[in-house]
PDB file of C-alpha atoms in Angstrom:
ATOM      1  CA  MET A 995      -0.094  -0.055  -0.016  1.00  0.00           C
ATOM      2  CA  ASP A 996       1.455   3.476  -0.750  1.00  0.00           C
ATOM      3  CA  ALA A 997       2.483   5.931   1.642  1.00  0.00           C
ATOM      4  CA  GLU A 998      -0.731   8.446   0.484  1.00  0.00           C
ATOM      5  CA  LEU A 999      -3.306   5.569   1.253  1.00  0.00           C
ATOM      6  CA  VAL A1000      -1.743   4.859   4.395  1.00  0.00           C
ATOM      7  CA  SER A1001      -1.755   8.459   5.383  1.00  0.00           C
ATOM      8  CA  LEU A1002      -5.297   8.760   3.870  1.00  0.00           C
ATOM      9  CA  ALA A1003      -6.401   5.791   6.336  1.00  0.00           C
ATOM     10  CA  GLY A1004      -4.752   7.394   9.348  1.00  0.00           C
ATOM     11  CA  THR A1005      -6.167  10.865   8.820  1.00  0.00           C
ATOM     12  CA  GLY A1006      -9.663   8.796   8.413  1.00  0.00           C
ATOM     13  CA  ALA A1007      -9.145   6.970  11.565  1.00  0.00           C
ATOM     14  CA  THR A1008      -8.258   9.946  13.782  1.00  0.00           C
ATOM     15  CA  THR A1009     -11.369  12.168  12.212  1.00  0.00           C
ATOM     16  CA  LEU A1010     -13.652   9.332  12.754  1.00  0.00           C
ATOM     17  CA  VAL A1011     -12.819   8.726  16.681  1.00  0.00           C
ATOM     18  CA  THR A1012     -12.796  12.393  17.099  1.00  0.00           C
ATOM     19  CA  LEU A1013     -16.510  12.815  15.496  1.00  0.00           C
ATOM     20  CA  MET A1014     -17.482   9.935  17.791  1.00  0.00           C
ATOM     21  CA  VAL A1015     -17.605  11.859  20.772  1.00  0.00           C
ATOM     22  CA  THR A1016     -19.433  15.012  19.120  1.00  0.00           C
ATOM     23  CA  ASP A1017     -22.665  16.325  19.054  1.00  0.00           C
ATOM     24  CA  GLY A1018     -22.867  15.713  15.566  1.00  0.00           C
ATOM     25  CA  TRP A1019     -22.271  12.188  15.713  1.00  0.00           C
ATOM     26  CA  GLU A1020     -25.480  10.714  14.808  1.00  0.00           C
ATOM     27  CA  GLN A1021     -25.713  12.337  11.446  1.00  0.00           C
ATOM     28  CA  VAL A1022     -21.883  11.257  10.541  1.00  0.00           C
ATOM     29  CA  ARG A1023     -22.366   7.591  12.003  1.00  0.00           C
ATOM     30  CA  SER A1024     -24.724   6.682   8.601  1.00  0.00           C
ATOM     31  CA  ARG A1025     -22.436   7.830   6.474  1.00  0.00           C
ATOM     32  CA  VAL A1026     -19.296   6.366   7.856  1.00  0.00           C
ATOM     33  CA  ALA A1027     -20.825   2.956   7.634  1.00  0.00           C
ATOM     34  CA  ALA A1028     -22.287   3.513   4.343  1.00  0.00           C
ATOM     35  CA  PHE A1029     -18.731   4.043   3.292  1.00  0.00           C
ATOM     36  CA  PHE A1030     -17.428   0.902   5.059  1.00  0.00           C
ATOM     37  CA  SER A1031     -20.438  -1.309   4.161  1.00  0.00           C
ATOM     38  CA  ARG A1032     -19.835  -0.050   0.189  1.00  0.00           C
ATOM     39  CA  GLY A1033     -23.391  -0.957  -0.971  1.00  0.00           C
ATOM     40  CA  ARG A1034     -23.554  -4.479   0.289  1.00  0.00           C
ATOM     41  CA  GLU A1035     -27.072  -5.142   1.351  1.00  0.00           C
ATOM     42  CA  GLY A1036     -27.612  -5.380   4.941  1.00  0.00           C
ATOM     43  CA  GLU A1037     -24.089  -4.546   5.927  1.00  0.00           C
ATOM     44  CA  ALA A1038     -24.619  -0.773   7.045  1.00  0.00           C
ATOM     45  CA  GLU A1039     -26.540  -1.669  10.288  1.00  0.00           C
ATOM     46  CA  ALA A1040     -23.983  -4.213  11.217  1.00  0.00           C
ATOM     47  CA  VAL A1041     -21.299  -1.477  10.550  1.00  0.00           C
ATOM     48  CA  GLN A1042     -23.456   0.637  12.595  1.00  0.00           C
ATOM     49  CA  ALA A1043     -23.165  -1.261  15.633  1.00  0.00           C
ATOM     50  CA  GLU A1044     -19.886  -1.801  15.116  1.00  0.00           C
ATOM     51  CA  LEU A1045     -19.526   2.079  15.427  1.00  0.00           C
ATOM     52  CA  GLU A1046     -21.328   2.459  18.360  1.00  0.00           C
ATOM     53  CA  SER A1047     -19.421  -0.391  20.322  1.00  0.00           C
ATOM     54  CA  SER A1048     -16.109   1.640  19.218  1.00  0.00           C
ATOM     55  CA  ARG A1049     -17.931   4.706  20.423  1.00  0.00           C
ATOM     56  CA  ALA A1050     -19.001   3.233  24.100  1.00  0.00           C
ATOM     57  CA  GLU A1051     -15.277   1.873  24.417  1.00  0.00           C
ATOM     58  CA  LEU A1052     -14.339   5.546  23.407  1.00  0.00           C
ATOM     59  CA  VAL A1053     -16.393   7.414  26.140  1.00  0.00           C
ATOM     60  CA  ALA A1054     -15.336   4.761  28.716  1.00  0.00           C
ATOM     61  CA  ALA A1055     -11.756   5.312  27.849  1.00  0.00           C
ATOM     62  CA  ARG A1056     -12.260   9.299  27.736  1.00  0.00           C
ATOM     63  CA  ALA A1057     -13.960   9.038  30.986  1.00  0.00           C
ATOM     64  CA  ALA A1058     -11.210   6.937  32.641  1.00  0.00           C
ATOM     65  CA  GLN A1059      -8.651   8.889  31.125  1.00  0.00           C
ATOM     66  CA  ASP A1060      -7.014   5.607  29.493  1.00  0.00           C
ATOM     67  CA  GLU A1061      -5.133   6.916  26.510  1.00  0.00           C
ATOM     68  CA  ASP A1062      -4.313   3.281  25.471  1.00  0.00           C
ATOM     69  CA  ALA A1063      -7.815   2.147  25.133  1.00  0.00           C
ATOM     70  CA  GLU A1064      -8.706   5.228  23.153  1.00  0.00           C
ATOM     71  CA  ALA A1065      -5.273   4.504  20.831  1.00  0.00           C
ATOM     72  CA  ASP A1066      -6.627   0.731  20.597  1.00  0.00           C
ATOM     73  CA  VAL A1067     -10.159   2.138  19.041  1.00  0.00           C
ATOM     74  CA  ARG A1068      -8.297   4.564  16.916  1.00  0.00           C
ATOM     75  CA  ALA A1069      -5.940   1.569  15.462  1.00  0.00           C
ATOM     76  CA  GLU A1070      -8.862  -0.523  15.045  1.00  0.00           C
ATOM     77  CA  TRP A1071     -10.503   1.843  12.943  1.00  0.00           C
ATOM     78  CA  ARG A1072      -7.064   2.607  10.931  1.00  0.00           C
ATOM     79  CA  VAL A1073      -6.546  -0.997  10.313  1.00  0.00           C
ATOM     80  CA  ARG A1074     -10.253  -1.257   8.957  1.00  0.00           C
ATOM     81  CA  MET A1075      -9.833   2.056   7.068  1.00  0.00           C
ATOM     82  CA  ARG A1076      -6.735   0.609   4.899  1.00  0.00           C
ATOM     83  CA  ARG A1077      -8.111  -2.999   4.490  1.00  0.00           C
ATOM     84  CA  THR A1078     -11.208  -1.014   2.798  1.00  0.00           C
ATOM     85  CA  LEU A1079      -8.619   0.990   0.582  1.00  0.00           C
ATOM     86  CA  GLN A1080      -6.943  -1.982  -0.417  1.00  0.00           C
ATOM     87  CA  ALA A1081      -9.783  -3.776  -1.297  1.00  0.00           C
ATOM     88  CA  ASP A1082     -11.642  -1.142  -3.867  1.00  0.00           C
ATOM     89  CA  PRO A1083      -9.326   1.738  -5.695  1.00  0.00           C
ATOM     90  CA  GLN A1084     -12.544   3.714  -5.636  1.00  0.00           C
ATOM     91  CA  ALA A1085     -12.887   3.947  -1.825  1.00  0.00           C
ATOM     92  CA  ALA A1086      -9.972   6.334  -1.622  1.00  0.00           C
ATOM     93  CA  ALA A1087     -11.884   9.211  -3.660  1.00  0.00           C
ATOM     94  CA  GLU A1088     -15.064   8.414  -1.593  1.00  0.00           C
ATOM     95  CA  LEU A1089     -12.757   8.573   1.615  1.00  0.00           C
ATOM     96  CA  ARG A1090     -11.397  11.866   0.634  1.00  0.00           C
ATOM     97  CA  ALA A1091     -14.898  13.566  -0.584  1.00  0.00           C
ATOM     98  CA  LEU A1092     -16.483  12.286   3.159  1.00  0.00           C
ATOM     99  CA  LEU A1093     -13.404  13.707   4.957  1.00  0.00           C
ATOM    100  CA  ASP A1094     -13.650  16.970   2.820  1.00  0.00           C
ATOM    101  CA  GLU A1095     -17.323  17.279   4.226  1.00  0.00           C
ATOM    102  CA  LEU A1096     -16.417  16.361   7.869  1.00  0.00           C
ATOM    103  CA  LEU A1097     -13.149  18.226   8.964  1.00  0.00           C
ATOM    104  CA  PRO A1098     -13.385  21.904   9.499  1.00  0.00           C
ATOM    105  CA  ALA A1099     -11.997  24.277   6.962  1.00  0.00           C
ATOM    106  CA  GLU A1100      -8.557  25.027   7.574  1.00  0.00           C
ATOM    107  CA  PRO A1101      -7.756  28.402   8.975  1.00  0.00           C
ATOM    108  CA  ASP A1102      -6.914  31.546   6.848  1.00  0.00           C
ATOM    109  CA  PRO A1103      -3.183  31.434   7.581  1.00  0.00           C
ATOM    110  CA  THR A1104      -3.724  35.715   6.362  1.00  0.00           C
ATOM    111  CA  ALA A1105      -6.110  35.979   8.933  1.00  0.00           C
ATOM    112  CA  GLY A1106      -4.425  37.365  12.342  1.00  0.00           C
ATOM    113  CA  SER A1107      -5.135  36.327  15.663  1.00  0.00           C
ATOM    114  CA  VAL A1108      -5.804  38.446  18.946  1.00  0.00           C
ATOM    115  CA  HIS A1109      -4.772  37.603  22.509  1.00  0.00           C
ATOM    116  CA  ASN A1110      -6.100  40.061  24.945  1.00  0.00           C
ATOM    117  CA  VAL A1111      -4.777  40.543  28.410  1.00  0.00           C
ATOM    118  CA  ILE A1112      -5.328  42.847  31.375  1.00  0.00           C
ATOM    119  CA  SER A1113      -3.088  43.234  33.992  1.00  0.00           C
ATOM    120  CA  GLY A1114      -2.359  45.501  36.966  1.00  0.00           C
ATOM    121  CA  GLY A1115      -5.087  44.745  39.565  1.00  0.00           C
ATOM    122  CA  VAL A1116      -8.527  44.645  39.582  1.00  0.00           C
ATOM    123  CA  GLN A1117     -10.680  46.452  37.493  1.00  0.00           C
ATOM    124  CA  HIS A1118     -13.478  48.481  38.931  1.00  0.00           C
ATOM    125  CA  GLY A1119     -15.138  49.439  35.401  1.00  0.00           C
ATOM    126  CA  THR A1120     -16.001  48.650  31.762  1.00  0.00           C
ATOM    127  CA  VAL A1121     -12.648  47.485  29.803  1.00  0.00           C
ATOM    128  CA  ILE A1122     -12.640  47.602  25.814  1.00  0.00           C
ATOM    129  CA  GLN A1123      -9.890  46.516  23.990  1.00  0.00           C
ATOM    130  CA  ALA A1124     -10.343  46.944  20.279  1.00  0.00           C
ATOM    131  CA  HIS A1125      -8.519  48.337  17.059  1.00  0.00           C
ATOM    132  CA  THR A1126     -10.566  50.851  15.948  1.00  0.00           C
ATOM    133  CA  ILE A1127     -13.793  52.377  18.326  1.00  0.00           C
ATOM    134  CA  GLY A1128     -16.560  54.026  16.747  1.00  0.00           C
ATOM    135  CA  ASP A1129     -19.437  56.171  18.874  1.00  0.00           C
ATOM    136  CA  VAL A1130     -20.085  53.794  22.407  1.00  0.00           C
ATOM    137  CA  ASN A1131     -22.295  54.601  24.660  1.00  0.00           C
ATOM    138  CA  ILE A1132     -21.808  52.822  27.927  1.00  0.00           C
ATOM    139  CA  GLY A1133     -24.288  52.638  31.069  1.00  0.00           C
ATOM    140  CA  ASP A1134     -27.059  55.175  31.224  1.00  0.00           C
ATOM    141  CA  SER A1135     -27.705  57.305  27.879  1.00  0.00           C
ATOM    142  CA  ARG A1136     -29.779  60.046  29.586  1.00  0.00           C
ATOM    143  CA  ARG A1137     -26.729  61.376  31.217  1.00  0.00           C
TER     144      ARG A1137
END
């Protein structure tokens, strides 16, 4: 298996395990199951059950702060992705498309970052930190 597919399987497994513990897992699960079942009738339900089992293991591992168990879940799905990619050459394109939809967009490297710090004691009033401030009315406007 070439390095690109190994990398893709690793990225796919990491993304899958990350998504398992998010609020959006319900929507993602069926799409991932469809990828692994690859159109074989009846297999999607079995894959969904396996995904749910892995999710339960992952939630328990995180609750126990068991990094080894979490790594085991990731490794299990990485091997499964590698096998799927080896068995079907078209699976790589489908996995890339799925990951493009599921992964958050890369941050804009030209966008700056802001880090504000207030130090020097207790602040007893409103603090405004900004690049540019227009007309601002704070408090009672009748004064």
